PDB file of C-alpha atoms in Angstrom:
ATOM      1  CA  MET A   1     125.805  91.576  43.442  1.00 85.00           C
ATOM      2  CA  ALA A   2     126.073  88.033  44.086  1.00 97.00           C
ATOM      3  CA  GLN A   3     127.578  86.075  41.382  1.00 98.00           C
ATOM      4  CA  VAL A   4     127.351  81.902  40.527  1.00 98.00           C
ATOM      5  CA  ASP A   5     128.405  79.698  37.886  1.00 98.00           C
ATOM      6  CA  LEU A   6     125.735  76.992  36.654  1.00 98.00           C
ATOM      7  CA  ASN A   7     127.360  74.171  34.806  1.00 98.00           C
ATOM      8  CA  SER A   8     125.634  70.907  33.551  1.00 98.00           C
ATOM      9  CA  ASP A   9     127.241  67.468  32.123  1.00 98.00           C
ATOM     10  CA  LEU A  10     126.953  66.978  28.917  1.00 98.00           C
ATOM     11  CA  GLY A  11     128.172  64.827  26.258  1.00 98.00           C
ATOM     12  CA  GLU A  12     127.967  62.124  27.438  1.00 98.00           C
ATOM     13  CA  VAL A  13     126.864  60.238  24.336  1.00 97.00           C
ATOM     14  CA  TRP A  14     125.888  56.829  25.378  1.00 96.00           C
ATOM     15  CA  ARG A  15     126.684  53.985  22.620  1.00 93.00           C
ATOM     16  CA  GLY A  16     125.295  56.339  20.295  1.00 92.00           C
ATOM     17  CA  THR A  17     122.667  57.740  22.356  1.00 95.00           C
ATOM     18  CA  ALA A  18     122.694  61.407  24.010  1.00 95.00           C
ATOM     19  CA  THR A  19     121.261  61.901  27.485  1.00 96.00           C
ATOM     20  CA  ALA A  20     121.150  65.307  27.572  1.00 96.00           C
ATOM     21  CA  ASP A  21     119.507  67.664  25.271  1.00 97.00           C
ATOM     22  CA  ASP A  22     122.702  69.860  25.119  1.00 98.00           C
ATOM     23  CA  GLU A  23     121.959  72.180  22.640  1.00 96.00           C
ATOM     24  CA  ALA A  24     118.867  73.716  24.577  1.00 98.00           C
ATOM     25  CA  MET A  25     121.243  73.441  28.233  1.00 98.00           C
ATOM     26  CA  PHE A  26     124.317  75.507  26.505  1.00 98.00           C
ATOM     27  CA  ALA A  27     121.626  78.129  26.072  1.00 98.00           C
ATOM     28  CA  LEU A  28     120.953  78.026  30.212  1.00 98.00           C
ATOM     29  CA  ILE A  29     124.472  77.137  31.695  1.00 98.00           C
ATOM     30  CA  THR A  30     127.421  79.624  31.998  1.00 98.00           C
ATOM     31  CA  SER A  31     130.280  75.616  32.710  1.00 98.00           C
ATOM     32  CA  ALA A  32     129.856  72.887  30.498  1.00 98.00           C
ATOM     33  CA  ASN A  33     131.480  69.875  32.104  1.00 98.00           C
ATOM     34  CA  ILE A  34     132.048  67.776  29.104  1.00 98.00           C
ATOM     35  CA  ALA A  35     132.456  63.699  28.996  1.00 98.00           C
ATOM     36  CA  CYS A  36     135.919  62.627  27.652  1.00 98.00           C
ATOM     37  CA  GLY A  37     135.204  58.824  26.671  1.00 98.00           C
ATOM     38  CA  PHE A  38     135.399  57.028  29.431  1.00 98.00           C
ATOM     39  CA  HIS A  39     131.974  57.143  30.860  1.00 98.00           C
ATOM     40  CA  ALA A  40     130.502  58.424  27.442  1.00 98.00           C
ATOM     41  CA  GLY A  41     131.287  60.651  24.842  1.00 98.00           C
ATOM     42  CA  ASP A  42     132.938  60.283  21.692  1.00 97.00           C
ATOM     43  CA  ASP A  43     135.457  62.649  19.549  1.00 97.00           C
ATOM     44  CA  ARG A  44     132.384  63.865  17.947  1.00 97.00           C
ATOM     45  CA  SER A  45     131.126  64.656  20.427  1.00 98.00           C
ATOM     46  CA  MET A  46     133.654  66.330  21.971  1.00 98.00           C
ATOM     47  CA  ARG A  47     133.862  68.316  19.113  1.00 98.00           C
ATOM     48  CA  ASP A  48     130.433  69.106  18.912  1.00 98.00           C
ATOM     49  CA  ALA A  49     130.197  70.148  22.654  1.00 98.00           C
ATOM     50  CA  VAL A  50     133.696  72.650  21.698  1.00 98.00           C
ATOM     51  CA  ARG A  51     131.262  73.875  19.319  1.00 98.00           C
ATOM     52  CA  ARG A  52     128.545  74.513  21.414  1.00 98.00           C
ATOM     53  CA  SER A  53     130.914  76.370  24.143  1.00 98.00           C
ATOM     54  CA  THR A  54     131.835  78.820  21.302  1.00 97.00           C
ATOM     55  CA  LEU A  55     127.921  79.464  19.784  1.00 97.00           C
ATOM     56  CA  HIS A  56     126.656  80.067  23.522  1.00 98.00           C
ATOM     57  CA  GLY A  57     129.839  81.969  25.265  1.00 97.00           C
ATOM     58  CA  VAL A  58     129.899  78.536  27.695  1.00 98.00           C
ATOM     59  CA  SER A  59     132.864  78.256  29.747  1.00 98.00           C
ATOM     60  CA  LEU A  60     134.343  74.235  28.144  1.00 98.00           C
ATOM     61  CA  GLY A  61     136.001  71.788  31.258  1.00 98.00           C
ATOM     62  CA  ALA A  62     136.429  68.252  31.124  1.00 98.00           C
ATOM     63  CA  HIS A  63     135.151  65.607  33.180  1.00 98.00           C
ATOM     64  CA  PRO A  64     137.126  62.511  33.461  1.00 99.00           C
ATOM     65  CA  SER A  65     135.935  59.172  34.690  1.00 98.00           C
ATOM     66  CA  TYR A  66     136.594  55.938  35.724  1.00 98.00           C
ATOM     67  CA  ARG A  67     137.252  53.647  32.456  1.00 98.00           C
ATOM     68  CA  ASP A  68     133.164  52.786  32.728  1.00 98.00           C
ATOM     69  CA  GLU A  69     131.349  52.423  30.225  1.00 97.00           C
ATOM     70  CA  ALA A  70     128.908  50.118  30.533  1.00 97.00           C
ATOM     71  CA  GLY A  71     128.068  51.167  34.174  1.00 97.00           C
ATOM     72  CA  PHE A  72     128.192  55.434  32.888  1.00 97.00           C
ATOM     73  CA  GLY A  73     130.609  55.968  35.099  1.00 97.00           C
ATOM     74  CA  ARG A  74     128.385  55.704  38.703  1.00 97.00           C
ATOM     75  CA  ARG A  75     130.473  52.512  39.692  1.00 97.00           C
ATOM     76  CA  ASP A  76     133.005  52.703  42.253  1.00 97.00           C
ATOM     77  CA  GLN A  77     136.475  51.645  41.383  1.00 97.00           C
ATOM     78  CA  ASP A  78     139.389  50.126  43.462  1.00 98.00           C
ATOM     79  CA  VAL A  79     142.496  51.755  40.507  1.00 98.00           C
ATOM     80  CA  PRO A  80     145.855  52.042  41.243  1.00 98.00           C
ATOM     81  CA  PRO A  81     147.028  55.778  41.657  1.00 98.00           C
ATOM     82  CA  GLU A  82     149.323  55.251  39.352  1.00 98.00           C
ATOM     83  CA  ALA A  83     146.861  53.933  36.019  1.00 98.00           C
ATOM     84  CA  LEU A  84     144.238  56.537  37.334  1.00 98.00           C
ATOM     85  CA  GLU A  85     146.313  59.938  36.672  1.00 98.00           C
ATOM     86  CA  ALA A  86     146.908  58.363  33.114  1.00 98.00           C
ATOM     87  CA  GLU A  87     143.814  57.741  32.588  1.00 98.00           C
ATOM     88  CA  VAL A  88     142.541  61.334  33.205  1.00 99.00           C
ATOM     89  CA  LEU A  89     145.672  62.340  31.587  1.00 98.00           C
ATOM     90  CA  GLU A  90     144.577  60.762  28.741  1.00 98.00           C
ATOM     91  CA  GLN A  91     141.137  62.193  28.771  1.00 98.00           C
ATOM     92  CA  LEU A  92     141.801  65.893  29.583  1.00 98.00           C
ATOM     93  CA  ARG A  93     144.080  65.194  26.214  1.00 98.00           C
ATOM     94  CA  ALA A  94     141.552  63.893  24.119  1.00 98.00           C
ATOM     95  CA  LEU A  95     139.313  67.159  24.998  1.00 98.00           C
ATOM     96  CA  GLY A  96     142.400  69.084  24.138  1.00 98.00           C
ATOM     97  CA  ARG A  97     142.884  66.817  21.179  1.00 98.00           C
ATOM     98  CA  ALA A  98     138.866  68.380  19.764  1.00 98.00           C
ATOM     99  CA  VAL A  99     138.823  71.547  21.376  1.00 98.00           C
ATOM    100  CA  ASP A 100     142.283  71.865  19.259  1.00 98.00           C
ATOM    101  CA  GLU A 101     140.906  70.845  15.948  1.00 98.00           C
ATOM    102  CA  VAL A 102     138.032  73.018  15.930  1.00 98.00           C
ATOM    103  CA  ARG A 103     140.339  75.766  16.804  1.00 96.00           C
ATOM    104  CA  VAL A 104     142.182  74.334  14.012  1.00 97.00           C
ATOM    105  CA  ALA A 105     139.114  74.010  11.401  1.00 97.00           C
ATOM    106  CA  ASP A 106     136.734  77.182  12.170  1.00 96.00           C
ATOM    107  CA  GLY A 107     139.915  79.856  13.292  1.00 94.00           C
ATOM    108  CA  ASP A 108     138.321  79.668  16.835  1.00 90.00           C
ATOM    109  CA  GLY A 109     137.342  77.795  19.264  1.00 91.00           C
ATOM    110  CA  PRO A 110     137.223  78.119  23.601  1.00 95.00           C
ATOM    111  CA  ARG A 111     140.091  76.653  26.052  1.00 97.00           C
ATOM    112  CA  LEU A 112     139.554  74.282  28.560  1.00 98.00           C
ATOM    113  CA  ALA A 113     139.105  76.423  31.748  1.00 98.00           C
ATOM    114  CA  TYR A 114     138.532  74.005  34.349  1.00 98.00           C
ATOM    115  CA  VAL A 115     138.004  70.088  35.332  1.00 99.00           C
ATOM    116  CA  LYS A 116     135.411  68.221  36.935  1.00 99.00           C
ATOM    117  CA  PRO A 117     135.254  64.485  38.174  1.00 98.00           C
ATOM    118  CA  HIS A 118     132.826  62.108  37.423  1.00 98.00           C
ATOM    119  CA  GLY A 119     130.773  60.260  38.991  1.00 97.00           C
ATOM    120  CA  ALA A 120     131.491  57.540  41.701  1.00 98.00           C
ATOM    121  CA  LEU A 121     135.428  59.170  40.731  1.00 98.00           C
ATOM    122  CA  TYR A 122     134.048  62.646  41.952  1.00 98.00           C
ATOM    123  CA  ASN A 123     132.629  60.659  45.247  1.00 97.00           C
ATOM    124  CA  ARG A 124     135.410  58.857  46.093  1.00 98.00           C
ATOM    125  CA  ILE A 125     138.244  61.531  46.008  1.00 98.00           C
ATOM    126  CA  VAL A 126     135.989  63.679  48.695  1.00 97.00           C
ATOM    127  CA  HIS A 127     137.173  61.005  51.209  1.00 97.00           C
ATOM    128  CA  ASP A 128     140.224  59.001  49.160  1.00 98.00           C
ATOM    129  CA  ARG A 129     143.134  60.587  49.630  1.00 98.00           C
ATOM    130  CA  VAL A 130     145.421  58.328  47.533  1.00 98.00           C
ATOM    131  CA  GLN A 131     142.895  58.764  44.103  1.00 98.00           C
ATOM    132  CA  ALA A 132     142.548  62.708  44.796  1.00 99.00           C
ATOM    133  CA  SER A 133     146.155  62.529  44.864  1.00 98.00           C
ATOM    134  CA  ALA A 134     146.330  60.803  41.349  1.00 99.00           C
ATOM    135  CA  VAL A 135     143.482  62.812  40.129  1.00 99.00           C
ATOM    136  CA  VAL A 136     145.595  65.976  41.012  1.00 99.00           C
ATOM    137  CA  ARG A 137     148.774  64.686  39.077  1.00 99.00           C
ATOM    138  CA  ALA A 138     147.116  64.399  36.209  1.00 99.00           C
ATOM    139  CA  VAL A 139     146.039  67.978  36.504  1.00 99.00           C
ATOM    140  CA  LEU A 140     148.767  69.585  37.072  1.00 98.00           C
ATOM    141  CA  ALA A 141     150.625  67.051  34.216  1.00 98.00           C
ATOM    142  CA  ALA A 142     147.828  68.455  31.909  1.00 98.00           C
ATOM    143  CA  SER A 143     148.690  72.322  33.302  1.00 98.00           C
ATOM    144  CA  GLU A 144     151.733  71.841  32.795  1.00 98.00           C
ATOM    145  CA  GLU A 145     151.646  70.623  28.861  1.00 98.00           C
ATOM    146  CA  LEU A 146     149.107  73.412  28.257  1.00 97.00           C
ATOM    147  CA  GLY A 147     151.063  76.171  29.480  1.00 97.00           C
ATOM    148  CA  ARG A 148     148.331  77.281  32.515  1.00 97.00           C
ATOM    149  CA  SER A 149     146.947  76.128  35.377  1.00 98.00           C
ATOM    150  CA  LEU A 150     143.484  74.125  35.265  1.00 98.00           C
ATOM    151  CA  PRO A 151     140.991  74.339  38.295  1.00 98.00           C
ATOM    152  CA  VAL A 152     139.658  71.563  40.084  1.00 99.00           C
ATOM    153  CA  LEU A 153     135.516  72.033  40.815  1.00 98.00           C
ATOM    154  CA  GLY A 154     134.509  69.695  43.262  1.00 98.00           C
ATOM    155  CA  MET A 155     132.788  69.404  46.356  1.00 97.00           C
ATOM    156  CA  PRO A 156     133.257  71.116  49.567  1.00 97.00           C
ATOM    157  CA  GLY A 157     135.149  70.086  52.467  1.00 96.00           C
ATOM    158  CA  SER A 158     136.749  67.467  50.580  1.00 98.00           C
ATOM    159  CA  VAL A 159     140.170  65.499  50.156  1.00 98.00           C
ATOM    160  CA  ILE A 160     140.407  66.752  46.462  1.00 98.00           C
ATOM    161  CA  GLU A 161     140.078  70.140  47.302  1.00 98.00           C
ATOM    162  CA  GLU A 162     142.706  70.091  50.140  1.00 98.00           C
ATOM    163  CA  GLU A 163     145.265  67.882  47.469  1.00 98.00           C
ATOM    164  CA  ALA A 164     144.324  70.451  44.599  1.00 98.00           C
ATOM    165  CA  ARG A 165     144.791  73.191  47.019  1.00 98.00           C
ATOM    166  CA  ALA A 166     148.057  71.949  48.556  1.00 98.00           C
ATOM    167  CA  ALA A 167     149.080  71.470  45.012  1.00 98.00           C
ATOM    168  CA  GLY A 168     148.861  75.067  43.598  1.00 98.00           C
ATOM    169  CA  LEU A 169     145.905  74.878  42.025  1.00 98.00           C
ATOM    170  CA  ARG A 170     142.917  76.994  41.891  1.00 98.00           C
ATOM    171  CA  PHE A 171     139.886  74.784  43.400  1.00 98.00           C
ATOM    172  CA  VAL A 172     135.889  75.757  43.026  1.00 98.00           C
ATOM    173  CA  ALA A 173     133.406  74.644  44.824  1.00 98.00           C
ATOM    174  CA  GLU A 174     130.423  73.624  43.689  1.00 98.00           C
ATOM    175  CA  ALA A 175     126.792  72.405  44.523  1.00 98.00           C
ATOM    176  CA  PHE A 176     124.158  70.219  43.021  1.00 98.00           C
ATOM    177  CA  VAL A 177     120.218  71.834  43.201  1.00 97.00           C
ATOM    178  CA  ASP A 178     119.243  67.760  41.719  1.00 97.00           C
ATOM    179  CA  ARG A 179     120.776  65.678  43.967  1.00 96.00           C
ATOM    180  CA  GLY A 180     120.024  65.247  47.568  1.00 96.00           C
ATOM    181  CA  TYR A 181     122.254  65.731  50.487  1.00 97.00           C
ATOM    182  CA  ARG A 182     122.731  63.959  53.377  1.00 95.00           C
ATOM    183  CA  SER A 183     123.262  65.245  57.397  1.00 93.00           C
ATOM    184  CA  ASP A 184     127.163  64.618  56.977  1.00 92.00           C
ATOM    185  CA  GLY A 185     127.685  66.930  53.415  1.00 92.00           C
ATOM    186  CA  SER A 186     127.553  64.240  51.285  1.00 93.00           C
ATOM    187  CA  LEU A 187     125.344  63.166  48.259  1.00 95.00           C
ATOM    188  CA  VAL A 188     122.528  60.636  48.993  1.00 96.00           C
ATOM    189  CA  PRO A 189     123.501  57.644  46.448  1.00 93.00           C
ATOM    190  CA  ARG A 190     121.370  57.010  43.391  1.00 93.00           C
ATOM    191  CA  ASP A 191     120.668  53.968  44.140  1.00 90.00           C
ATOM    192  CA  GLN A 192     118.868  55.815  47.524  1.00 93.00           C
ATOM    193  CA  PRO A 193     115.586  57.192  48.686  1.00 92.00           C
ATOM    194  CA  GLY A 194     116.392  61.068  47.639  1.00 93.00           C
ATOM    195  CA  ALA A 195     118.461  60.995  45.978  1.00 94.00           C
ATOM    196  CA  LEU A 196     117.367  62.867  43.199  1.00 95.00           C
ATOM    197  CA  LEU A 197     115.308  66.236  43.132  1.00 94.00           C
ATOM    198  CA  THR A 198     113.114  66.499  39.987  1.00 94.00           C
ATOM    199  CA  ASP A 199     110.601  69.379  41.062  1.00 96.00           C
ATOM    200  CA  GLU A 200     112.141  72.389  39.114  1.00 97.00           C
ATOM    201  CA  THR A 201     110.404  74.711  41.863  1.00 97.00           C
ATOM    202  CA  ALA A 202     112.002  72.746  44.927  1.00 96.00           C
ATOM    203  CA  ALA A 203     114.789  73.084  42.906  1.00 97.00           C
ATOM    204  CA  ALA A 204     114.238  76.693  41.781  1.00 98.00           C
ATOM    205  CA  ARG A 205     114.561  77.855  45.772  1.00 97.00           C
ATOM    206  CA  ARG A 206     117.075  75.278  47.065  1.00 97.00           C
ATOM    207  CA  ALA A 207     119.798  77.444  44.287  1.00 98.00           C
ATOM    208  CA  VAL A 208     118.593  80.978  45.000  1.00 98.00           C
ATOM    209  CA  ALA A 209     118.556  79.827  48.882  1.00 97.00           C
ATOM    210  CA  LEU A 210     122.200  78.133  48.314  1.00 97.00           C
ATOM    211  CA  VAL A 211     123.005  81.200  47.173  1.00 98.00           C
ATOM    212  CA  LEU A 212     121.911  83.898  49.280  1.00 97.00           C
ATOM    213  CA  ASP A 213     122.240  82.402  52.520  1.00 97.00           C
ATOM    214  CA  ARG A 214     124.257  79.461  51.797  1.00 97.00           C
ATOM    215  CA  ARG A 215     122.186  77.638  53.062  1.00 95.00           C
ATOM    216  CA  ILE A 216     120.833  73.027  52.141  1.00 94.00           C
ATOM    217  CA  ALA A 217     118.155  71.075  53.698  1.00 94.00           C
ATOM    218  CA  SER A 218     119.450  68.085  54.079  1.00 94.00           C
ATOM    219  CA  VAL A 219     116.324  64.569  52.851  1.00 94.00           C
ATOM    220  CA  ASP A 220     117.319  64.030  57.405  1.00 91.00           C
ATOM    221  CA  GLY A 221     115.362  67.492  58.111  1.00 90.00           C
ATOM    222  CA  ASP A 222     119.155  69.202  58.420  1.00 92.00           C
ATOM    223  CA  GLU A 223     120.001  72.230  57.771  1.00 93.00           C
ATOM    224  CA  LEU A 224     123.730  72.464  56.749  1.00 94.00           C
ATOM    225  CA  GLU A 225     125.942  75.203  55.472  1.00 95.00           C
ATOM    226  CA  LEU A 226     127.506  75.033  51.596  1.00 94.00           C
ATOM    227  CA  GLU A 227     129.793  77.446  50.236  1.00 94.00           C
ATOM    228  CA  ALA A 228     129.752  77.348  46.666  1.00 97.00           C
ATOM    229  CA  LEU A 229     130.726  79.281  43.482  1.00 98.00           C
ATOM    230  CA  SER A 230     129.151  76.668  41.360  1.00 98.00           C
ATOM    231  CA  LEU A 231     125.442  74.873  40.751  1.00 98.00           C
ATOM    232  CA  CYS A 232     125.041  72.092  38.548  1.00 98.00           C
ATOM    233  CA  VAL A 233     122.186  70.685  37.088  1.00 97.00           C
ATOM    234  CA  HIS A 234     122.713  67.345  35.678  1.00 96.00           C
ATOM    235  CA  GLY A 235     121.859  67.159  31.873  1.00 95.00           C
ATOM    236  CA  ASP A 236     120.537  63.281  32.056  1.00 94.00           C
ATOM    237  CA  THR A 237     118.023  64.539  35.169  1.00 93.00           C
ATOM    238  CA  PRO A 238     114.206  64.088  33.976  1.00 93.00           C
ATOM    239  CA  GLY A 239     113.227  67.397  33.275  1.00 96.00           C
ATOM    240  CA  ALA A 240     116.379  69.429  32.958  1.00 97.00           C
ATOM    241  CA  VAL A 241     115.836  71.403  30.345  1.00 98.00           C
ATOM    242  CA  SER A 242     112.790  73.740  32.395  1.00 98.00           C
ATOM    243  CA  MET A 243     114.821  72.632  35.772  1.00 98.00           C
ATOM    244  CA  ALA A 244     117.776  74.523  34.803  1.00 98.00           C
ATOM    245  CA  ALA A 245     115.461  77.844  32.712  1.00 98.00           C
ATOM    246  CA  ALA A 246     113.579  78.034  36.149  1.00 98.00           C
ATOM    247  CA  VAL A 247     116.865  77.994  38.353  1.00 98.00           C
ATOM    248  CA  ARG A 248     118.105  80.574  35.620  1.00 98.00           C
ATOM    249  CA  ALA A 249     115.174  82.302  36.028  1.00 98.00           C
ATOM    250  CA  ALA A 250     114.941  82.301  40.036  1.00 98.00           C
ATOM    251  CA  LEU A 251     118.799  83.177  40.475  1.00 98.00           C
ATOM    252  CA  VAL A 252     118.127  86.137  37.873  1.00 98.00           C
ATOM    253  CA  ALA A 253     114.562  87.765  39.503  1.00 98.00           C
ATOM    254  CA  ALA A 254     116.809  87.226  42.723  1.00 98.00           C
ATOM    255  CA  GLY A 255     119.517  89.964  41.790  1.00 98.00           C
ATOM    256  CA  VAL A 256     122.339  86.941  41.218  1.00 98.00           C
ATOM    257  CA  GLU A 257     124.697  87.142  37.893  1.00 98.00           C
ATOM    258  CA  LEU A 258     125.429  84.138  36.266  1.00 98.00           C
ATOM    259  CA  VAL A 259     129.171  84.259  35.608  1.00 98.00           C
ATOM    260  CA  ALA A 260     131.667  81.543  35.545  1.00 98.00           C
ATOM    261  CA  PRO A 261     133.745  81.576  37.497  1.00 97.00           C
ATOM    262  CA  TRP A 262     137.022  80.553  35.386  1.00 97.00           C
TER     263      TRP A 262
END
């Protein structure tokens, strides 16, 4: 039976307002990428996400970003590598503290399972080796503190994949069911036409094709080969809950098992 992970960016409370219906999304996915305070999220939202992860049996991942609350982490930044390493590690530690606090208070809780960078940082480390290496060093430091290796979730064929594997970290490739792809395999920038897919039927068809055929159509009409173990539906995409439900139902109907790879 084919298997795939379904992930979503959650815990993204921005200036006091939740950008997604976390409770509904947690019930549909298998892995949750949790904002760690630099683009969105705070101590309370992280603890809430940890508890929801336990309730729904969802794997918990850290979703670190540039220090860019005003731009929701979606503005490119030229951060010195030492500073970037420290800032990513700070975010991983913040979510780790939330996990520890919940486990102490509730007597139960998940463990931090993986790391997926957010927004502009995610896109930058597709091609920027200096920043990718800084992110990897932060993940290695967090792994050493935890006593176990944290995998990295990201774009296949990227520089961050090369750097993670070279450092001995497991890399898990993902694809987006709600974002447009260019012919070179990169994502269409959010300020350009075709960047966001909001048709849940089209997203569901795309998800099944990605898993069973390893294919996805670019906005230019080219067909790309893309092998991914995880599929992402962004929590703040318009209609995200109904899209995630449609994607999940289509995958199950196609005989695909939804399971976290961590």
